[in-house]
One Martini backbone bead per residue (centre of mass of N, CA, C, O) as a GRO file, in nm:
protein
   57
    1UNK     BB    1   2.412  -0.710  -0.292
    2UNK     BB    2   2.267  -0.745  -0.021
    3UNK     BB    3   2.400  -1.015   0.051
    4UNK     BB    4   2.686  -0.909   0.077
    5UNK     BB    5   2.633  -0.705   0.299
    6UNK     BB    6   2.518  -0.895   0.506
    7UNK     BB    7   2.769  -1.078   0.532
    8UNK     BB    8   2.970  -0.850   0.613
    9UNK     BB    9   2.825  -0.761   0.867
   10UNK     BB   10   2.827  -1.030   1.018
   11UNK     BB   11   3.151  -1.056   0.989
   12UNK     BB   12   3.274  -0.743   1.036
   13UNK     BB   13   3.384  -0.586   0.761
   14UNK     BB   14   3.115  -0.426   0.793
   15UNK     BB   15   2.875  -0.173   0.822
   16UNK     BB   16   2.565  -0.045   0.819
   17UNK     BB   17   2.659   0.252   0.773
   18UNK     BB   18   2.822   0.173   0.502
   19UNK     BB   19   2.576   0.118   0.366
   20UNK     BB   20   2.403   0.177   0.109
   21UNK     BB   21   2.095   0.314   0.090
   22UNK     BB   22   1.985   0.125  -0.149
   23UNK     BB   23   2.027  -0.147   0.057
   24UNK     BB   24   1.917  -0.131   0.353
   25UNK     BB   25   1.634  -0.258   0.342
   26UNK     BB   26   1.728  -0.537   0.238
   27UNK     BB   27   1.934  -0.598   0.458
   28UNK     BB   28   1.743  -0.583   0.695
   29UNK     BB   29   1.552  -0.808   0.600
   30UNK     BB   30   1.767  -1.033   0.590
   31UNK     BB   31   1.851  -1.011   0.889
   32UNK     BB   32   1.573  -1.075   1.005
   33UNK     BB   33   1.556  -1.357   0.880
   34UNK     BB   34   1.799  -1.474   1.029
   35UNK     BB   35   1.669  -1.450   1.306
   36UNK     BB   36   1.406  -1.611   1.249
   37UNK     BB   37   1.598  -1.875   1.172
   38UNK     BB   38   1.847  -1.873   1.399
   39UNK     BB   39   2.135  -1.754   1.302
   40UNK     BB   40   2.058  -1.511   1.489
   41UNK     BB   41   2.028  -1.265   1.719
   42UNK     BB   42   1.874  -0.988   1.829
   43UNK     BB   43   2.131  -0.870   1.953
   44UNK     BB   44   2.304  -0.883   1.699
   45UNK     BB   45   2.128  -0.705   1.526
   46UNK     BB   46   2.145  -0.451   1.706
   47UNK     BB   47   2.453  -0.428   1.701
   48UNK     BB   48   2.488  -0.414   1.377
   49UNK     BB   49   2.247  -0.180   1.319
   50UNK     BB   50   2.094  -0.004   1.557
   51UNK     BB   51   1.830  -0.167   1.567
   52UNK     BB   52   1.539  -0.277   1.648
   53UNK     BB   53   1.396  -0.579   1.743
   54UNK     BB   54   1.120  -0.729   1.581
   55UNK     BB   55   0.972  -1.014   1.680
   56UNK     BB   56   1.035  -1.336   1.631
   57UNK     BB   57   1.286  -1.595   1.766
   0.00000   0.00000   0.00000
């Protein structure tokens, strides 16, 4: 289910704030992986989650 939420957040059909608390940690981790793999930028991550991006991009 975390994958579904991650995809919907990236697509803009749902927001990170709408994500149920039980999935947020996993969704955040998946989205950070996407940035690390170059699929999205740190700026996109921060815009979509409201969280700072740390790590290498």
